[in-house]
mmCIF file of C-alpha atoms in Angstrom:
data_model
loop_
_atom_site.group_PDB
_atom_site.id
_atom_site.type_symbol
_atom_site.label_atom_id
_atom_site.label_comp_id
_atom_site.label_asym_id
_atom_site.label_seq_id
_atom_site.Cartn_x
_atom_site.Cartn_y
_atom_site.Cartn_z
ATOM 1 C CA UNK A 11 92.627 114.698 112.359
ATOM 2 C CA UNK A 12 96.076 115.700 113.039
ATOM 3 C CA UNK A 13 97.297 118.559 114.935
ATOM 4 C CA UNK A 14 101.020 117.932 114.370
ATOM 5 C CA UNK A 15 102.669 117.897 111.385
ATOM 6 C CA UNK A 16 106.115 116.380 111.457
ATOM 7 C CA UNK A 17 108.170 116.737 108.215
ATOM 8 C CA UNK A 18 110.932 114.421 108.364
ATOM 9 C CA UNK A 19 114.119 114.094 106.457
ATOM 10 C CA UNK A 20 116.098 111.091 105.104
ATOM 11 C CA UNK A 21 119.000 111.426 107.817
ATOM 12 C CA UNK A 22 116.702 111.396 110.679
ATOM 13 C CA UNK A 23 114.213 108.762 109.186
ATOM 14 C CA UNK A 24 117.692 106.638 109.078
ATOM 15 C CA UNK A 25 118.406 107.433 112.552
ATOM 16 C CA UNK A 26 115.332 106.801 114.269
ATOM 17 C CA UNK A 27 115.047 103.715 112.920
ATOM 18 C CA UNK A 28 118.659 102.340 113.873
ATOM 19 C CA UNK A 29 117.360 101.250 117.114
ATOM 20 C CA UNK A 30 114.690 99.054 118.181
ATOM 21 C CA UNK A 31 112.317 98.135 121.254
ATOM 22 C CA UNK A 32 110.094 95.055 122.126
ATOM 23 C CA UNK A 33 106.690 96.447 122.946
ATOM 24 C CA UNK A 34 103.536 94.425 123.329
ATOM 25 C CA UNK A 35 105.147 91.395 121.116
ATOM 26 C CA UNK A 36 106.385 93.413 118.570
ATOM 27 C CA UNK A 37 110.153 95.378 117.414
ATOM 28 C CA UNK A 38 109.418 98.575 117.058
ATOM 29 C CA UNK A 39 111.955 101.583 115.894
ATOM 30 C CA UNK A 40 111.685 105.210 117.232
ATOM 31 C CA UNK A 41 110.301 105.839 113.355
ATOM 32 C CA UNK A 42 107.313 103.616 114.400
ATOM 33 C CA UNK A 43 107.000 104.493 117.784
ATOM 34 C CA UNK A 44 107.234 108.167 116.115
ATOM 35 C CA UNK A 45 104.666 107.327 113.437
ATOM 36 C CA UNK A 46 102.031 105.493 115.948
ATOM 37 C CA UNK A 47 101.683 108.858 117.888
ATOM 38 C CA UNK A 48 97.937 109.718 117.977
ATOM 39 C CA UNK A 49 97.278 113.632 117.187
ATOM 40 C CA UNK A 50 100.916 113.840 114.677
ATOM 41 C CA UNK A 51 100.901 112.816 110.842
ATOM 42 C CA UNK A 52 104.600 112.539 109.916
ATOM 43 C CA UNK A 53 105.211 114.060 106.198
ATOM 44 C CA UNK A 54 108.181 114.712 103.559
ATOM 45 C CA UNK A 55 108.428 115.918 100.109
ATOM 46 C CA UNK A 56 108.796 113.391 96.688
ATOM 47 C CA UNK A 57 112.565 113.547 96.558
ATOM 48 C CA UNK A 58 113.173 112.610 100.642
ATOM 49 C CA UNK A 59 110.739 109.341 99.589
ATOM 50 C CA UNK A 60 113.118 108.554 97.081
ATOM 51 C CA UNK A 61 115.857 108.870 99.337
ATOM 52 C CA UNK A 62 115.002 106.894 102.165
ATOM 53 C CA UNK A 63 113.694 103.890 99.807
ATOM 54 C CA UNK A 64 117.131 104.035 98.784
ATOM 55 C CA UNK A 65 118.457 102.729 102.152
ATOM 56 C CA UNK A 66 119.033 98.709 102.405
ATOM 57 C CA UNK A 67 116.295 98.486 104.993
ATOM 58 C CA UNK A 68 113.523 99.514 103.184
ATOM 59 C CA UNK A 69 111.205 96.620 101.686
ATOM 60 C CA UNK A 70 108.156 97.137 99.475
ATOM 61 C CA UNK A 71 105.928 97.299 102.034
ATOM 62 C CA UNK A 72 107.446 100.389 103.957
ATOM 63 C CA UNK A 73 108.335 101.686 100.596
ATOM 64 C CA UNK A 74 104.328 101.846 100.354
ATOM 65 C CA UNK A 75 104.090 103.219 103.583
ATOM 66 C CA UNK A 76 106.699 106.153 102.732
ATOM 67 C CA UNK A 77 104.924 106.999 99.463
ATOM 68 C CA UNK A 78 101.603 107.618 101.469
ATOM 69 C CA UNK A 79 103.857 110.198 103.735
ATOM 70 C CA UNK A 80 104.514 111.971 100.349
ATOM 71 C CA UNK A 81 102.391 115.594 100.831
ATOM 72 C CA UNK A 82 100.604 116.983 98.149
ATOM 73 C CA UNK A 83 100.734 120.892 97.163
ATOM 74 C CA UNK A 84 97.498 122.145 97.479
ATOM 75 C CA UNK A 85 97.885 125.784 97.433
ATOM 76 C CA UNK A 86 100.672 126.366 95.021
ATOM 77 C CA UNK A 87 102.643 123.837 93.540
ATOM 78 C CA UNK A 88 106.272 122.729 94.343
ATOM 79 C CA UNK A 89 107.464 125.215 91.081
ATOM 80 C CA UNK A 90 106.314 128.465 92.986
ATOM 81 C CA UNK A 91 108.341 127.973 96.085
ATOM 82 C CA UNK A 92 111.299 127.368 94.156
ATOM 83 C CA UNK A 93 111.010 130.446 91.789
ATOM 84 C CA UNK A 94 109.747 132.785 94.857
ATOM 85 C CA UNK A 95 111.928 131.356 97.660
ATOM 86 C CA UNK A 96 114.960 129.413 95.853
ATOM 87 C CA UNK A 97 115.542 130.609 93.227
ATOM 88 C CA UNK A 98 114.937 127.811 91.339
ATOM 89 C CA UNK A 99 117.643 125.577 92.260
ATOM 90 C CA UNK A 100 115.083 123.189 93.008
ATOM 91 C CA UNK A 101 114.633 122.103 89.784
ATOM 92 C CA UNK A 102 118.616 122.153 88.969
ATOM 93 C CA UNK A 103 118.620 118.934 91.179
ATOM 94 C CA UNK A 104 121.216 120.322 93.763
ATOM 95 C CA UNK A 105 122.430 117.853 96.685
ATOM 96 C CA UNK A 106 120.142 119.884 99.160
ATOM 97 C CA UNK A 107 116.533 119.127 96.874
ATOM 98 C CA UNK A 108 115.212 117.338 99.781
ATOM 99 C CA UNK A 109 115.651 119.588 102.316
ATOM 100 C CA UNK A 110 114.364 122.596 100.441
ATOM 101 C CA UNK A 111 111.418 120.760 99.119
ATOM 102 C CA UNK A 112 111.040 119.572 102.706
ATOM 103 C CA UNK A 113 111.370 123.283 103.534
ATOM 104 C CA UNK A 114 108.611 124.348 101.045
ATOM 105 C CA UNK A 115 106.389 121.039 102.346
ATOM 106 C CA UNK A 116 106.392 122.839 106.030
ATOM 107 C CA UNK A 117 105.145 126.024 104.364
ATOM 108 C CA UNK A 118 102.504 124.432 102.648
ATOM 109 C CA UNK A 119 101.073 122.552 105.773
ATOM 110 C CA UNK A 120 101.306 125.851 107.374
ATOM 111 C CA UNK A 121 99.336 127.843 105.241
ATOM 112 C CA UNK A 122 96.835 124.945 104.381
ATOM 113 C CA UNK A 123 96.630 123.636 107.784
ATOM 114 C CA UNK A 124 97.231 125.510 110.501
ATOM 115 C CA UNK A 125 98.441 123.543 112.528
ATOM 116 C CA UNK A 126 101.607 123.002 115.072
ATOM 117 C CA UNK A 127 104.364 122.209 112.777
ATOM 118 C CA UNK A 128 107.597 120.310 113.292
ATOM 119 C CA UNK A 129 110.835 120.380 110.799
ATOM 120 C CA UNK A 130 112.829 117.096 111.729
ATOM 121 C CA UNK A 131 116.228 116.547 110.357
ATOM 122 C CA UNK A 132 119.959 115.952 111.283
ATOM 123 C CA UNK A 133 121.366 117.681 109.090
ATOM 124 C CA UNK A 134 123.163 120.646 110.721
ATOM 125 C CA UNK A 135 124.751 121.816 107.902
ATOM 126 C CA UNK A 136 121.466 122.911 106.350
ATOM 127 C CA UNK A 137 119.157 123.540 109.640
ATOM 128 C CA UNK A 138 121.817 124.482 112.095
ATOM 129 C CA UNK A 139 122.799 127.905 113.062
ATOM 130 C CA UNK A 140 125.354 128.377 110.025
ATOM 131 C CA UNK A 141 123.400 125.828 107.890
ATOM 132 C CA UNK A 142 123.007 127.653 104.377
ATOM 133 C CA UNK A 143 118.925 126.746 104.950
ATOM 134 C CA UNK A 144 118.736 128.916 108.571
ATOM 135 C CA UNK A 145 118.225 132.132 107.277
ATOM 136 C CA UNK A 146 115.066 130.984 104.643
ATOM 137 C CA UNK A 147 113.669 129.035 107.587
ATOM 138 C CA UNK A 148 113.549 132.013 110.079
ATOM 139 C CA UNK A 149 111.899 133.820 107.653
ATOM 140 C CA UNK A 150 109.292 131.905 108.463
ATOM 141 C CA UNK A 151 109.147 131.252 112.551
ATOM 142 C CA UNK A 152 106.322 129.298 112.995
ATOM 143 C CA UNK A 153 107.886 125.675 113.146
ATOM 144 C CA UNK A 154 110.081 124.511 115.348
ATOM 145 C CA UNK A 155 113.226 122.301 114.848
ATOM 146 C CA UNK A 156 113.660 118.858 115.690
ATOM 147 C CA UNK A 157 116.967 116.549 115.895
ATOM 148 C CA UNK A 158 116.290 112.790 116.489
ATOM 149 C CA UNK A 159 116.998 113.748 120.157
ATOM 150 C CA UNK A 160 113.818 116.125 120.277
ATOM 151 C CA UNK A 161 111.735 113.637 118.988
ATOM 152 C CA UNK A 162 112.976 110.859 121.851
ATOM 153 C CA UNK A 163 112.061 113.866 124.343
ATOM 154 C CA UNK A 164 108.367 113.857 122.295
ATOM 155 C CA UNK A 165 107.986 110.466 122.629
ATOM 156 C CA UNK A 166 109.092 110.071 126.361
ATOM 157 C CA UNK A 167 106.295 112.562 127.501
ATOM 158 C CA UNK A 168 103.985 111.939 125.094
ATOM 159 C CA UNK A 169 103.837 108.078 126.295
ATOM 160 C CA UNK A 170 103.430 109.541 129.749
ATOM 161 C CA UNK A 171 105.886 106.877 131.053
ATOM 162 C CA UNK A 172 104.207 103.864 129.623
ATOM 163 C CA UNK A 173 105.498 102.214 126.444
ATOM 164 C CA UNK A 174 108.572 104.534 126.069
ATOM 165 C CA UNK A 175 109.393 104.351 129.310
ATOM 166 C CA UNK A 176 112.541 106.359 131.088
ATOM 167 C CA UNK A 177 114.815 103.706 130.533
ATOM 168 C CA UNK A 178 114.334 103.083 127.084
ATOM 169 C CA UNK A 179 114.740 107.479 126.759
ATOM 170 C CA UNK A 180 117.794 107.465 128.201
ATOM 171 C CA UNK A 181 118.735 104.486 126.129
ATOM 172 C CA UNK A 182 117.593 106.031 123.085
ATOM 173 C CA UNK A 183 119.981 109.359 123.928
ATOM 174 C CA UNK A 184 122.805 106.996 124.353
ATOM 175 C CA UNK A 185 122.519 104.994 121.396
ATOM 176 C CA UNK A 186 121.627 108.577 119.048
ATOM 177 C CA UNK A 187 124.601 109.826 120.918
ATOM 178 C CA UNK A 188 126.987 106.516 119.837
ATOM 179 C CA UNK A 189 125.590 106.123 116.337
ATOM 180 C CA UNK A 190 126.026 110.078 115.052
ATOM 181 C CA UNK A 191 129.306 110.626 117.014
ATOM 182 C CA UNK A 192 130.796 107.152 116.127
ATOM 183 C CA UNK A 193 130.289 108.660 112.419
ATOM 184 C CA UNK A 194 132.051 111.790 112.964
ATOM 185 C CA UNK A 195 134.763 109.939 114.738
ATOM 186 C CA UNK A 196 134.930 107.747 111.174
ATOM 187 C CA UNK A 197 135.103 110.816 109.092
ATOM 188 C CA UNK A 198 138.367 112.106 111.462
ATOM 189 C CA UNK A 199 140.387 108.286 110.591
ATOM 190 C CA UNK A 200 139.582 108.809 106.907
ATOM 191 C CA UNK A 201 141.282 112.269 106.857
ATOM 192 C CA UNK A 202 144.593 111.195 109.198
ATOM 193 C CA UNK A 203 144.773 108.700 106.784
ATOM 194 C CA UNK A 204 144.329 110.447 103.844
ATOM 195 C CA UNK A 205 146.999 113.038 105.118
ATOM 196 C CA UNK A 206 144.407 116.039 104.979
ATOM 197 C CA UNK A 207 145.121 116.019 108.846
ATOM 198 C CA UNK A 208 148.013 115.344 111.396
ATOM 199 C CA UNK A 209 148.376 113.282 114.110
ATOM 200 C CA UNK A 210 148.506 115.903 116.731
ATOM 201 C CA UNK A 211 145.212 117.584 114.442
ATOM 202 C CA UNK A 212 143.621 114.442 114.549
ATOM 203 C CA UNK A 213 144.030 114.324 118.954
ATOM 204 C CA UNK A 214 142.829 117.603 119.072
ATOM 205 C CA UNK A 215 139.223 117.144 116.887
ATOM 206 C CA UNK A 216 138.658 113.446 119.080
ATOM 207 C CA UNK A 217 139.244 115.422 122.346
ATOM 208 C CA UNK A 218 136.865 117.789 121.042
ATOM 209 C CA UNK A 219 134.157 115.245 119.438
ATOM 210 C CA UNK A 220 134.221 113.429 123.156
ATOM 211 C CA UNK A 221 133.354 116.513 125.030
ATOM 212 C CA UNK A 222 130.632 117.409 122.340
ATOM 213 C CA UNK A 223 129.263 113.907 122.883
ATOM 214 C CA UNK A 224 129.282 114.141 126.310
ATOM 215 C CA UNK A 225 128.016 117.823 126.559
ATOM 216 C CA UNK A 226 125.307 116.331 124.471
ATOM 217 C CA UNK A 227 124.275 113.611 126.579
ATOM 218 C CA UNK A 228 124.353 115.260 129.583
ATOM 219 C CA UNK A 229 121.883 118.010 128.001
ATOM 220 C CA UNK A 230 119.284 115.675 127.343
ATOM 221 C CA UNK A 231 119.860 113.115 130.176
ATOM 222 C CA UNK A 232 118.963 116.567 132.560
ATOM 223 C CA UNK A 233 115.901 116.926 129.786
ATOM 224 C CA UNK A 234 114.682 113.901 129.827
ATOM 225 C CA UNK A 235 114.696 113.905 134.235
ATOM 226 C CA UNK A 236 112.811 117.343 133.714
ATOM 227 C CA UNK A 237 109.807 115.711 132.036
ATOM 228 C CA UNK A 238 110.296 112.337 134.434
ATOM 229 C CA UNK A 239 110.070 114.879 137.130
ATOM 230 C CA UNK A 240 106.726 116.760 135.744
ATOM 231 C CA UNK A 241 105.218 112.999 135.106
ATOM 232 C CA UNK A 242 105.778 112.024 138.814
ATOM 233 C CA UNK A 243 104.281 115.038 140.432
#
């Protein structure tokens, strides 16, 4: 029996399984690596399943898989968290259904289960500290919140240096680091050249994204020599 539950959205489900690692004979993402951790059950709500068997990647087979991830409502169904918590815009198919479902899935688990929850996602502008999602989430403070970067930490101690080993961590951070940052950088050359920015605008947000990047992988590089440190004691 589980005594992690680990609900997962579509962004981070698409990040974690960007990269992968030859272990024992077989590639292996951060997803699986993720997903083959004894003691956690990774779940998500309907709508997240469809999502993430919209991506190219997905074949029939882990389209299976991410249907059996799909939790059922138990207590109360999906309808009573969206009248009681959101007002029903839920049901009005809004561009955040997953993560409020997702949302209403960690409840569930909570009050059903008992057990250590975890809310993974990437998407900042719902979970982060402005994200419109933050102030129904802390509401209810007994999950914490993941990023893809938490759950390399996760996996780097939970493997107690064996098949995720440091190297492969700090790997991990870099590649996370590349691949969401290498995005944003994207985003900036579409608005210089769609004239929503200048050129001097457009300096100023790179200068910017490449100290956030950094900051960011100097933050868990130290993290990830704090558990490497507790390991070799």
């Amino acid at each position: 029996m589980s005594n992690i539950y680990c609900v997962i959205d579509a962004c981070s489900y698409i990040y974690l399984n960007q990269f992968s690692f030859t272990l024992n004979g077989k590639e292996l993402s951060l997803y699986d690596l993720l997903k083959n951790v004894k003691g956690l059950t990774l779940k998500h709500s309907r709508t997240v399943a469809d999502e993430i068997k919209k991506h190219a990647s997905v074949d029939a087979k882990r389209a299976l898989e991410i249907d059996n991830h799909v939790h059922q409502f138990p207590k109360w169904p999906l309808i009573h968290y969206d009248k009681a918590i959101f007002n029903n815009s839920i049901s009005l198919n809004t561009n955040d259904k997953g993560e409020k479902e997702n949302v209403a899935v960690a409840i569930d688990l909570f009050i059903n289960k008992n057990f250590s929850i975890v809310y993974l996602s990437d998407d900042k502008k719902a979970t982060g500290e402005t994200g419109h999602l933050k102030e129904i989430m802390c509401a209810f403070p007994y999950y914490q919140i993941w990023s893809s970067f938490e759950a390399v930490l996760f996996l780097y101690f939970s493997s107690s240096n064996k098949s995720f080993d440091y190297t492969r961590a700090l790997d991990s951070i870099k590649d996370l680091v590349s691949l969401i940052f290498s995005s944003k950088r994207l985003d900036l050359q579409k608005k210089k050249a769609d004239g929503d920015i200048s050129n001097d605008e457009f300096s100023n947000e790179i200068q910017k994204l490449r100290a956030l990047a950094q900051k960011y992988t100097i933050s868990y590089t130290t993290r990830i020599d704090l558990i490497r440190n507790l390991i070799a004691a």
